[in-house]
PDB file of C-alpha atoms and ligand atoms in Angstrom:
ATOM      1  CA  MET D 116      87.743 106.310  27.245  1.00 49.00           C
ATOM      2  CA  GLU D 117      89.206 103.403  29.149  1.00 50.00           C
ATOM      3  CA  GLU D 118      89.186  99.889  27.725  1.00 51.00           C
ATOM      4  CA  LYS D 119      88.386  96.705  29.507  1.00 50.00           C
ATOM      5  CA  GLN D 120      89.101  93.426  27.572  1.00 56.00           C
ATOM      6  CA  GLY D 121      89.258  95.258  24.331  1.00 53.00           C
ATOM      7  CA  LYS D 122      85.902  96.975  24.833  1.00 52.00           C
ATOM      8  CA  PRO D 123      85.527 100.689  25.636  1.00 52.00           C
ATOM      9  CA  VAL D 124      84.055 101.236  29.047  1.00 61.00           C
ATOM     10  CA  GLU D 125      81.519 104.235  29.416  1.00 70.00           C
ATOM     11  CA  PRO D 126      82.370 106.412  32.298  1.00 75.00           C
ATOM     12  CA  LYS D 127      79.555 106.438  34.928  1.00 88.00           C
ATOM     13  CA  TYR D 128      78.561 109.685  36.695  1.00 94.00           C
ATOM     14  CA  VAL D 129      75.969 109.165  39.403  1.00 96.00           C
ATOM     15  CA  VAL D 130      74.365 112.228  41.162  1.00 97.00           C
ATOM     16  CA  LEU D 131      72.866 111.270  44.566  1.00 97.00           C
ATOM     17  CA  LEU D 132      70.110 113.667  45.372  1.00 98.00           C
ATOM     18  CA  GLY D 133      68.107 113.980  48.589  1.00 97.00           C
ATOM     19  CA  PRO D 134      67.667 116.186  51.618  1.00 97.00           C
ATOM     20  CA  PRO D 135      70.163 116.356  54.488  1.00 96.00           C
ATOM     21  CA  GLY D 136      69.894 113.202  56.399  1.00 96.00           C
ATOM     22  CA  ALA D 137      68.361 111.172  53.633  1.00 97.00           C
ATOM     23  CA  GLY D 138      71.342 108.697  53.683  1.00 97.00           C
ATOM     24  CA  LYS D 139      73.445 109.860  50.719  1.00 97.00           C
ATOM     25  CA  GLY D 140      76.653 109.440  52.554  1.00 95.00           C
ATOM     26  CA  THR D 141      75.745 106.142  54.108  1.00 96.00           C
ATOM     27  CA  GLN D 142      74.556 104.703  50.732  1.00 96.00           C
ATOM     28  CA  ALA D 143      77.542 106.131  48.766  1.00 95.00           C
ATOM     29  CA  ALA D 144      80.025 104.421  51.024  1.00 92.00           C
ATOM     30  CA  ARG D 145      78.271 101.118  50.431  1.00 93.00           C
ATOM     31  CA  LEU D 146      77.798 101.624  46.666  1.00 92.00           C
ATOM     32  CA  ARG D 147      81.498 102.374  46.294  1.00 87.00           C
ATOM     33  CA  GLU D 148      82.330  98.907  47.500  1.00 83.00           C
ATOM     34  CA  ASN D 149      81.023  97.316  44.402  1.00 79.00           C
ATOM     35  CA  MET D 150      81.369 100.189  41.893  1.00 84.00           C
ATOM     36  CA  ASP D 151      85.025 101.392  42.669  1.00 84.00           C
ATOM     37  CA  LEU D 152      84.264 104.962  41.834  1.00 91.00           C
ATOM     38  CA  PRO D 153      85.467 108.010  43.704  1.00 94.00           C
ATOM     39  CA  HIS D 154      82.890 109.377  46.242  1.00 94.00           C
ATOM     40  CA  ILE D 155      82.877 113.230  45.893  1.00 96.00           C
ATOM     41  CA  ALA D 156      80.936 114.720  48.645  1.00 96.00           C
ATOM     42  CA  SER D 157      80.983 118.620  48.478  1.00 97.00           C
ATOM     43  CA  GLY D 158      80.259 118.923  52.266  1.00 95.00           C
ATOM     44  CA  ASP D 159      83.217 116.670  53.011  1.00 94.00           C
ATOM     45  CA  LEU D 160      85.464 118.655  50.660  1.00 96.00           C
ATOM     46  CA  PHE D 161      84.477 121.948  52.528  1.00 96.00           C
ATOM     47  CA  ARG D 162      85.151 120.325  55.956  1.00 94.00           C
ATOM     48  CA  GLU D 163      88.506 119.076  54.717  1.00 93.00           C
ATOM     49  CA  HIS D 164      89.371 122.668  53.642  1.00 94.00           C
ATOM     50  CA  LEU D 165      88.196 123.954  56.967  1.00 93.00           C
ATOM     51  CA  LYS D 166      90.314 121.402  58.889  1.00 91.00           C
ATOM     52  CA  ASN D 167      93.368 122.749  56.883  1.00 94.00           C
ATOM     53  CA  LYS D 168      92.308 126.239  57.515  1.00 94.00           C
ATOM     54  CA  THR D 169      92.422 127.324  53.910  1.00 94.00           C
ATOM     55  CA  ASP D 170      90.750 130.651  52.719  1.00 93.00           C
ATOM     56  CA  LEU D 171      88.055 128.535  51.042  1.00 93.00           C
ATOM     57  CA  GLY D 172      87.361 126.587  54.173  1.00 94.00           C
ATOM     58  CA  LEU D 173      86.988 129.567  56.368  1.00 94.00           C
ATOM     59  CA  LYS D 174      84.745 131.315  53.795  1.00 94.00           C
ATOM     60  CA  ALA D 175      82.558 128.291  53.461  1.00 96.00           C
ATOM     61  CA  ASN D 176      82.272 127.669  57.213  1.00 94.00           C
ATOM     62  CA  ALA D 177      80.332 131.045  57.750  1.00 94.00           C
ATOM     63  CA  PHE D 178      77.631 129.707  55.505  1.00 96.00           C
ATOM     64  CA  MET D 179      77.784 126.078  56.752  1.00 95.00           C
ATOM     65  CA  GLU D 180      77.271 127.214  60.248  1.00 93.00           C
ATOM     66  CA  ARG D 181      74.046 128.952  59.432  1.00 93.00           C
ATOM     67  CA  GLY D 182      72.836 125.967  57.409  1.00 94.00           C
ATOM     68  CA  GLU D 183      72.923 128.098  54.188  1.00 96.00           C
ATOM     69  CA  LEU D 184      74.438 127.070  50.920  1.00 97.00           C
ATOM     70  CA  VAL D 185      78.012 128.229  50.078  1.00 98.00           C
ATOM     71  CA  PRO D 186      77.828 130.505  47.099  1.00 97.00           C
ATOM     72  CA  ASP D 187      77.753 128.773  43.693  1.00 97.00           C
ATOM     73  CA  ASP D 188      81.084 130.251  42.266  1.00 95.00           C
ATOM     74  CA  VAL D 189      83.136 128.866  45.119  1.00 95.00           C
ATOM     75  CA  THR D 190      81.358 125.539  45.191  1.00 97.00           C
ATOM     76  CA  ILE D 191      81.501 124.992  41.468  1.00 97.00           C
ATOM     77  CA  ALA D 192      85.179 125.808  41.196  1.00 95.00           C
ATOM     78  CA  MET D 193      86.021 123.383  43.992  1.00 96.00           C
ATOM     79  CA  VAL D 194      83.922 120.327  42.588  1.00 97.00           C
ATOM     80  CA  VAL D 195      84.968 120.881  39.034  1.00 95.00           C
ATOM     81  CA  ASP D 196      88.530 120.933  40.057  1.00 94.00           C
ATOM     82  CA  ARG D 197      88.105 117.692  41.860  1.00 96.00           C
ATOM     83  CA  LEU D 198      86.373 116.130  38.859  1.00 94.00           C
ATOM     84  CA  SER D 199      89.281 117.086  36.732  1.00 92.00           C
ATOM     85  CA  ARG D 200      91.591 114.666  38.565  1.00 94.00           C
ATOM     86  CA  PRO D 201      92.618 111.405  36.906  1.00 93.00           C
ATOM     87  CA  ASP D 202      90.672 109.177  39.260  1.00 93.00           C
ATOM     88  CA  CYS D 203      87.349 110.687  37.837  1.00 93.00           C
ATOM     89  CA  VAL D 204      87.904 109.570  34.255  1.00 90.00           C
ATOM     90  CA  ARG D 205      85.883 106.246  34.812  1.00 89.00           C
ATOM     91  CA  GLY D 206      83.108 108.252  36.629  1.00 93.00           C
ATOM     92  CA  ALA D 207      82.163 109.447  40.002  1.00 95.00           C
ATOM     93  CA  LEU D 208      79.603 109.254  42.752  1.00 96.00           C
ATOM     94  CA  LEU D 209      78.623 112.771  43.488  1.00 97.00           C
ATOM     95  CA  ASP D 210      76.938 113.437  46.858  1.00 97.00           C
ATOM     96  CA  GLY D 211      75.605 116.819  47.761  1.00 97.00           C
ATOM     97  CA  PHE D 212      76.511 118.408  44.554  1.00 98.00           C
ATOM     98  CA  PRO D 213      74.722 119.959  42.576  1.00 98.00           C
ATOM     99  CA  ARG D 214      72.435 121.725  44.970  1.00 98.00           C
ATOM    100  CA  THR D 215      71.193 124.510  42.685  1.00 98.00           C
ATOM    101  CA  ILE D 216      70.208 124.800  39.050  1.00 97.00           C
ATOM    102  CA  ALA D 217      73.368 126.967  38.358  1.00 98.00           C
ATOM    103  CA  GLN D 218      75.507 124.177  39.793  1.00 98.00           C
ATOM    104  CA  ALA D 219      73.765 121.573  37.681  1.00 98.00           C
ATOM    105  CA  GLU D 220      74.312 123.518  34.558  1.00 97.00           C
ATOM    106  CA  ALA D 221      78.003 124.047  35.495  1.00 97.00           C
ATOM    107  CA  LEU D 222      78.423 120.347  36.000  1.00 97.00           C
ATOM    108  CA  ASP D 223      76.939 119.524  32.598  1.00 95.00           C
ATOM    109  CA  ARG D 224      79.353 121.982  30.920  1.00 95.00           C
ATOM    110  CA  ALA D 225      82.303 120.521  32.887  1.00 94.00           C
ATOM    111  CA  LEU D 226      81.469 116.920  31.944  1.00 94.00           C
ATOM    112  CA  ALA D 227      80.529 117.923  28.278  1.00 92.00           C
ATOM    113  CA  GLY D 228      83.859 119.534  27.786  1.00 84.00           C
ATOM    114  CA  ASP D 229      85.350 116.049  27.919  1.00 80.00           C
ATOM    115  CA  GLY D 230      82.490 114.307  26.127  1.00 87.00           C
ATOM    116  CA  ARG D 231      81.048 113.022  29.470  1.00 90.00           C
ATOM    117  CA  LYS D 232      77.569 113.179  30.934  1.00 92.00           C
ATOM    118  CA  ILE D 233      75.500 112.249  34.041  1.00 95.00           C
ATOM    119  CA  GLY D 234      74.026 108.752  33.697  1.00 93.00           C
ATOM    120  CA  VAL D 235      71.614 108.573  36.535  1.00 95.00           C
ATOM    121  CA  VAL D 236      70.313 110.631  39.406  1.00 97.00           C
ATOM    122  CA  PRO D 237      68.819 108.572  42.293  1.00 97.00           C
ATOM    123  CA  CYS D 238      66.795 110.914  44.555  1.00 98.00           C
ATOM    124  CA  ILE D 239      66.463 109.509  48.074  1.00 98.00           C
ATOM    125  CA  THR D 240      63.270 110.509  49.609  1.00 97.00           C
ATOM    126  CA  VAL D 241      62.537 110.591  53.345  1.00 96.00           C
ATOM    127  CA  PRO D 242      59.815 112.617  55.295  1.00 95.00           C
ATOM    128  CA  ASP D 243      61.194 115.758  56.970  1.00 92.00           C
ATOM    129  CA  GLU D 244      60.275 114.682  60.465  1.00 91.00           C
ATOM    130  CA  VAL D 245      62.397 111.377  60.088  1.00 94.00           C
ATOM    131  CA  LEU D 246      65.339 113.592  58.821  1.00 94.00           C
ATOM    132  CA  VAL D 247      65.343 115.739  61.915  1.00 92.00           C
ATOM    133  CA  GLU D 248      65.496 112.617  64.059  1.00 92.00           C
ATOM    134  CA  ARG D 249      68.276 111.140  61.992  1.00 94.00           C
ATOM    135  CA  LEU D 250      70.458 114.265  62.025  1.00 94.00           C
ATOM    136  CA  SER D 251      69.985 114.998  65.785  1.00 91.00           C
ATOM    137  CA  ASP D 252      71.660 111.620  66.507  1.00 92.00           C
ATOM    138  CA  ARG D 253      74.127 111.355  63.625  1.00 94.00           C
ATOM    139  CA  TRP D 254      77.700 110.638  64.847  1.00 96.00           C
ATOM    140  CA  LEU D 255      80.883 110.382  62.671  1.00 95.00           C
ATOM    141  CA  CYS D 256      84.273 109.099  62.883  1.00 96.00           C
ATOM    142  CA  PRO D 257      86.969 111.799  62.525  1.00 92.00           C
ATOM    143  CA  ILE D 258      89.478 109.273  61.085  1.00 93.00           C
ATOM    144  CA  CYS D 259      87.599 107.302  58.393  1.00 92.00           C
ATOM    145  CA  GLY D 260      84.283 109.238  58.007  1.00 92.00           C
ATOM    146  CA  GLU D 261      82.090 106.279  58.928  1.00 95.00           C
ATOM    147  CA  LEU D 262      78.513 107.389  59.712  1.00 95.00           C
ATOM    148  CA  TYR D 263      76.631 106.135  62.807  1.00 96.00           C
ATOM    149  CA  HIS D 264      73.222 106.702  64.331  1.00 95.00           C
ATOM    150  CA  VAL D 265      72.565 106.146  68.004  1.00 91.00           C
ATOM    151  CA  LEU D 266      69.424 104.026  67.256  1.00 91.00           C
ATOM    152  CA  PHE D 267      69.499 103.106  63.550  1.00 91.00           C
ATOM    153  CA  SER D 268      73.159 102.282  63.063  1.00 93.00           C
ATOM    154  CA  PRO D 269      74.969 102.254  66.310  1.00 96.00           C
ATOM    155  CA  PRO D 270      78.696 101.425  66.778  1.00 97.00           C
ATOM    156  CA  ARG D 271      79.611  98.194  68.736  1.00 97.00           C
ATOM    157  CA  GLN D 272      80.880 100.325  71.522  1.00 97.00           C
ATOM    158  CA  PRO D 273      79.250 103.725  72.333  1.00 95.00           C
ATOM    159  CA  GLY D 274      81.227 106.684  71.052  1.00 96.00           C
ATOM    160  CA  VAL D 275      83.937 104.600  69.319  1.00 97.00           C
ATOM    161  CA  CYS D 276      84.395 103.764  65.603  1.00 98.00           C
ATOM    162  CA  ASP D 277      84.116 100.034  64.719  1.00 97.00           C
ATOM    163  CA  ASN D 278      86.717 100.440  62.001  1.00 97.00           C
ATOM    164  CA  ASP D 279      89.607 102.170  63.719  1.00 97.00           C
ATOM    165  CA  GLY D 280      88.699 103.177  67.305  1.00 97.00           C
ATOM    166  CA  GLY D 281      88.346 106.882  66.452  1.00 97.00           C
ATOM    167  CA  GLU D 282      86.353 108.873  68.981  1.00 97.00           C
ATOM    168  CA  LEU D 283      82.998 109.745  67.332  1.00 97.00           C
ATOM    169  CA  TYR D 284      81.739 113.341  67.132  1.00 95.00           C
ATOM    170  CA  GLN D 285      78.579 115.236  66.149  1.00 94.00           C
ATOM    171  CA  ARG D 286      78.583 117.931  63.436  1.00 93.00           C
ATOM    172  CA  ASP D 287      77.958 121.575  64.573  1.00 90.00           C
ATOM    173  CA  ASP D 288      75.419 122.045  61.804  1.00 92.00           C
ATOM    174  CA  ASP D 289      73.321 119.035  62.988  1.00 93.00           C
ATOM    175  CA  LYS D 290      71.911 121.180  65.852  1.00 89.00           C
ATOM    176  CA  PRO D 291      68.008 121.214  65.448  1.00 88.00           C
ATOM    177  CA  GLU D 292      67.640 124.944  64.477  1.00 88.00           C
ATOM    178  CA  THR D 293      70.298 124.614  61.807  1.00 92.00           C
ATOM    179  CA  VAL D 294      68.802 121.386  60.607  1.00 93.00           C
ATOM    180  CA  ARG D 295      65.386 123.075  60.148  1.00 92.00           C
ATOM    181  CA  ASN D 296      67.159 125.771  58.063  1.00 94.00           C
ATOM    182  CA  ARG D 297      68.903 123.262  55.996  1.00 95.00           C
ATOM    183  CA  LEU D 298      65.681 121.483  55.263  1.00 96.00           C
ATOM    184  CA  ALA D 299      64.136 124.806  54.214  1.00 96.00           C
ATOM    185  CA  VAL D 300      67.045 125.583  51.876  1.00 97.00           C
ATOM    186  CA  TYR D 301      66.729 122.131  50.378  1.00 97.00           C
ATOM    187  CA  TRP D 302      63.107 122.654  49.489  1.00 96.00           C
ATOM    188  CA  GLU D 303      63.685 126.197  48.268  1.00 97.00           C
ATOM    189  CA  GLN D 304      66.979 125.848  46.319  1.00 97.00           C
ATOM    190  CA  THR D 305      67.673 122.116  45.744  1.00 98.00           C
ATOM    191  CA  SER D 306      64.299 120.462  45.115  1.00 97.00           C
ATOM    192  CA  PRO D 307      63.755 122.158  41.630  1.00 97.00           C
ATOM    193  CA  LEU D 308      66.639 119.807  40.520  1.00 98.00           C
ATOM    194  CA  ILE D 309      64.027 116.872  40.946  1.00 98.00           C
ATOM    195  CA  ASP D 310      61.970 118.414  38.006  1.00 97.00           C
ATOM    196  CA  HIS D 311      65.128 119.259  36.146  1.00 97.00           C
ATOM    197  CA  TYR D 312      66.508 115.703  36.013  1.00 98.00           C
ATOM    198  CA  THR D 313      62.992 114.169  35.712  1.00 97.00           C
ATOM    199  CA  ARG D 314      62.437 116.158  32.444  1.00 97.00           C
ATOM    200  CA  ARG D 315      65.828 114.690  31.284  1.00 96.00           C
ATOM    201  CA  GLY D 316      64.478 111.189  32.017  1.00 96.00           C
ATOM    202  CA  ILE D 317      67.459 110.308  34.314  1.00 96.00           C
ATOM    203  CA  LEU D 318      65.891 110.725  37.803  1.00 97.00           C
ATOM    204  CA  VAL D 319      64.978 107.584  39.804  1.00 97.00           C
ATOM    205  CA  GLU D 320      63.083 108.057  43.016  1.00 97.00           C
ATOM    206  CA  ILE D 321      64.358 105.815  45.850  1.00 97.00           C
ATOM    207  CA  ASN D 322      62.387 105.266  49.085  1.00 98.00           C
ATOM    208  CA  GLY D 323      64.962 106.235  51.808  1.00 98.00           C
ATOM    209  CA  ASP D 324      62.612 105.484  54.656  1.00 97.00           C
ATOM    210  CA  GLN D 325      63.373 101.867  54.900  1.00 97.00           C
ATOM    211  CA  PRO D 326      66.332  99.920  56.408  1.00 96.00           C
ATOM    212  CA  ILE D 327      69.828 100.823  55.089  1.00 96.00           C
ATOM    213  CA  ASP D 328      70.280  97.477  53.196  1.00 96.00           C
ATOM    214  CA  MET D 329      66.931  97.774  51.483  1.00 97.00           C
ATOM    215  CA  VAL D 330      67.733 101.440  50.317  1.00 97.00           C
ATOM    216  CA  GLN D 331      71.057  99.986  49.097  1.00 96.00           C
ATOM    217  CA  ALA D 332      69.408  97.190  47.091  1.00 95.00           C
ATOM    218  CA  ASP D 333      67.078  99.759  45.430  1.00 96.00           C
ATOM    219  CA  LEU D 334      69.893 102.054  44.799  1.00 95.00           C
ATOM    220  CA  ARG D 335      72.138  99.398  43.181  1.00 94.00           C
ATOM    221  CA  ALA D 336      69.174  98.363  40.882  1.00 93.00           C
ATOM    222  CA  ALA D 337      68.692 101.964  39.827  1.00 94.00           C
ATOM    223  CA  VAL D 338      72.300 102.395  38.983  1.00 92.00           C
ATOM    224  CA  ALA D 339      72.664  99.141  37.282  1.00 89.00           C
ATOM    225  CA  GLY D 340      69.538  99.689  35.228  1.00 81.00           C
ATOM    226  CA  ASN D 341      70.939 102.687  33.575  1.00 48.00           C
ATOM    227  CA  PRO D 342      73.543 102.282  30.882  1.00 40.00           C
ATOM    228  CA  GLY D 343      74.969 105.838  31.237  1.00 40.00           C
TER     229      GLY D 343
HETATM  230  P1  ADP I 220      74.226 116.842  54.440  1.00 96.04           P
HETATM  231  O1  ADP I 220      74.890 115.634  55.116  1.00 96.04           O
HETATM  232  O2  ADP I 220      73.302 117.375  55.456  1.00 96.04           O
HETATM  233  O3  ADP I 220      73.509 116.574  53.136  1.00 96.04           O
HETATM  234  P2  ADP I 220      76.635 118.206  53.505  1.00 96.04           P
HETATM  235  O4  ADP I 220      77.695 117.622  54.216  1.00 96.04           O
HETATM  236  O5  ADP I 220      76.365 117.696  52.138  1.00 96.04           O
HETATM  237  O6  ADP I 220      75.313 118.006  54.224  1.00 96.04           O
HETATM  238  O7  ADP I 220      76.684 119.754  53.434  1.00 96.04           O
HETATM  239  C1  ADP I 220      76.970 120.430  54.619  1.00 96.04           C
HETATM  240  C2  ADP I 220      76.965 121.979  54.280  1.00 96.04           C
HETATM  241  O8  ADP I 220      78.001 122.243  53.282  1.00 96.04           O
HETATM  242  C3  ADP I 220      75.638 122.441  53.632  1.00 96.04           C
HETATM  243  O9  ADP I 220      74.640 122.815  54.558  1.00 96.04           O
HETATM  244  C4  ADP I 220      76.243 123.678  52.850  1.00 96.04           C
HETATM  245  O10 ADP I 220      76.437 124.782  53.765  1.00 96.04           O
HETATM  246  C5  ADP I 220      77.560 123.257  52.333  1.00 96.04           C
HETATM  247  N1  ADP I 220      77.461 122.636  51.108  1.00 96.04           N
HETATM  248  C6  ADP I 220      77.686 121.237  50.812  1.00 96.04           C
HETATM  249  N2  ADP I 220      77.491 121.067  49.497  1.00 96.04           N
HETATM  250  C7  ADP I 220      77.173 122.211  48.930  1.00 96.04           C
HETATM  251  C8  ADP I 220      76.723 122.672  47.551  1.00 96.04           C
HETATM  252  N3  ADP I 220      76.653 121.825  46.569  1.00 96.04           N
HETATM  253  N4  ADP I 220      76.420 124.047  47.353  1.00 96.04           N
HETATM  254  C9  ADP I 220      76.488 124.813  48.338  1.00 96.04           C
HETATM  255  N5  ADP I 220      76.718 124.462  49.651  1.00 96.04           N
HETATM  256  C10 ADP I 220      77.095 123.163  49.931  1.00 96.04           C
HETATM  257  P1  ADP I 221      73.013 112.507  54.207  1.00 96.04           P
HETATM  258  O1  ADP I 221      74.536 112.142  53.729  1.00 96.04           O
HETATM  259  O2  ADP I 221      72.047 112.342  53.173  1.00 96.04           O
HETATM  260  O3  ADP I 221      73.069 113.781  54.915  1.00 96.04           O
HETATM  261  P2  ADP I 221      73.733 110.364  56.163  1.00 96.04           P
HETATM  262  O4  ADP I 221      74.104 109.188  55.309  1.00 96.04           O
HETATM  263  O5  ADP I 221      74.710 111.006  56.827  1.00 96.04           O
HETATM  264  O6  ADP I 221      72.740 111.358  55.380  1.00 96.04           O
HETATM  265  O7  ADP I 221      72.642 109.806  57.234  1.00 96.04           O
HETATM  266  C1  ADP I 221      72.188 110.668  58.264  1.00 96.04           C
HETATM  267  C2  ADP I 221      72.012 109.825  59.554  1.00 96.04           C
HETATM  268  O8  ADP I 221      70.847 108.834  59.385  1.00 96.04           O
HETATM  269  C3  ADP I 221      73.088 108.981  59.938  1.00 96.04           C
HETATM  270  O9  ADP I 221      73.227 109.020  61.347  1.00 96.04           O
HETATM  271  C4  ADP I 221      72.899 107.700  59.474  1.00 96.04           C
HETATM  272  O10 ADP I 221      73.564 106.633  60.253  1.00 96.04           O
HETATM  273  C5  ADP I 221      71.379 107.462  59.516  1.00 96.04           C
HETATM  274  N1  ADP I 221      70.852 106.759  58.308  1.00 96.04           N
HETATM  275  C6  ADP I 221      71.092 106.749  57.063  1.00 96.04           C
HETATM  276  N2  ADP I 221      70.305 105.867  56.449  1.00 96.04           N
HETATM  277  C7  ADP I 221      69.386 105.430  57.269  1.00 96.04           C
HETATM  278  C8  ADP I 221      68.284 104.532  57.134  1.00 96.04           C
HETATM  279  N3  ADP I 221      67.905 103.986  55.973  1.00 96.04           N
HETATM  280  N4  ADP I 221      67.464 104.215  58.233  1.00 96.04           N
HETATM  281  C9  ADP I 221      67.874 104.864  59.471  1.00 96.04           C
HETATM  282  N5  ADP I 221      68.917 105.755  59.618  1.00 96.04           N
HETATM  283  C10 ADP I 221      69.726 105.916  58.537  1.00 96.04           C
END
């Protein structure tokens, strides 16, 4: 455990739960600014592998294109490896992982192996029809990963990243038919995690259907209110 001014600092592991488009990535980027924890997004890790044309990236892409989950064994190994790096000893903001009960159990085992545990699970809730609207107009920067939305969070200049001038792009899996499948997969395979973490007393529901800054305020309160 790390020490700050002589006192041991408890590591903080936060799992951001919520359907595709709920605002996990948007909120994690802002939360990081005041928490200084690594943001571990399983979807970003897969996309990074694909960009580098690794076997894992090519295997994952076949599932991602259909809006299905990548098999648990591959996903768990990739995230557990990431969590074992030194920058995660003080905690991490997990975004998009776990997405199944098997992944949640594997995460507990990996953290418990080093005497660590999840502190809080904010679940960002947004009605399905709003999610479809958000994802169909989601744009990203290929350089810094900044997220934009044509109506709700537009860049200063259309198609260009405010941070670095990168040319914004849309994700292939944000097509309406793939989005519908991803939402169905969320309700079937991921939503059981809501009960799972509620029973453990660490789930906090966050209303994601409000302006980005208000969601962030609620999220900060949820994370600060939990000592874990
Ligand atoms: P979103 O922004 O919609 O929440 P992500 O970027 O988290 O989406 O994930 C994109 C895709 O990557 C998913 O549809 C799935 O195919 C794959 N993926 C990401 N995380 C996981 C996971 N924990 N388990 C299985 N597949 C995953
Ligand atoms: P997730 O990571 O959960 O899939 P994102 O953070 O990528 O979600 O957000 C999906 C889209 O919705 C992005 O285009 C983002 O700019 C937009 N968005 C995020 N939060 C809000 C919000 N509170 N209100 C309106 N649009 C939002």
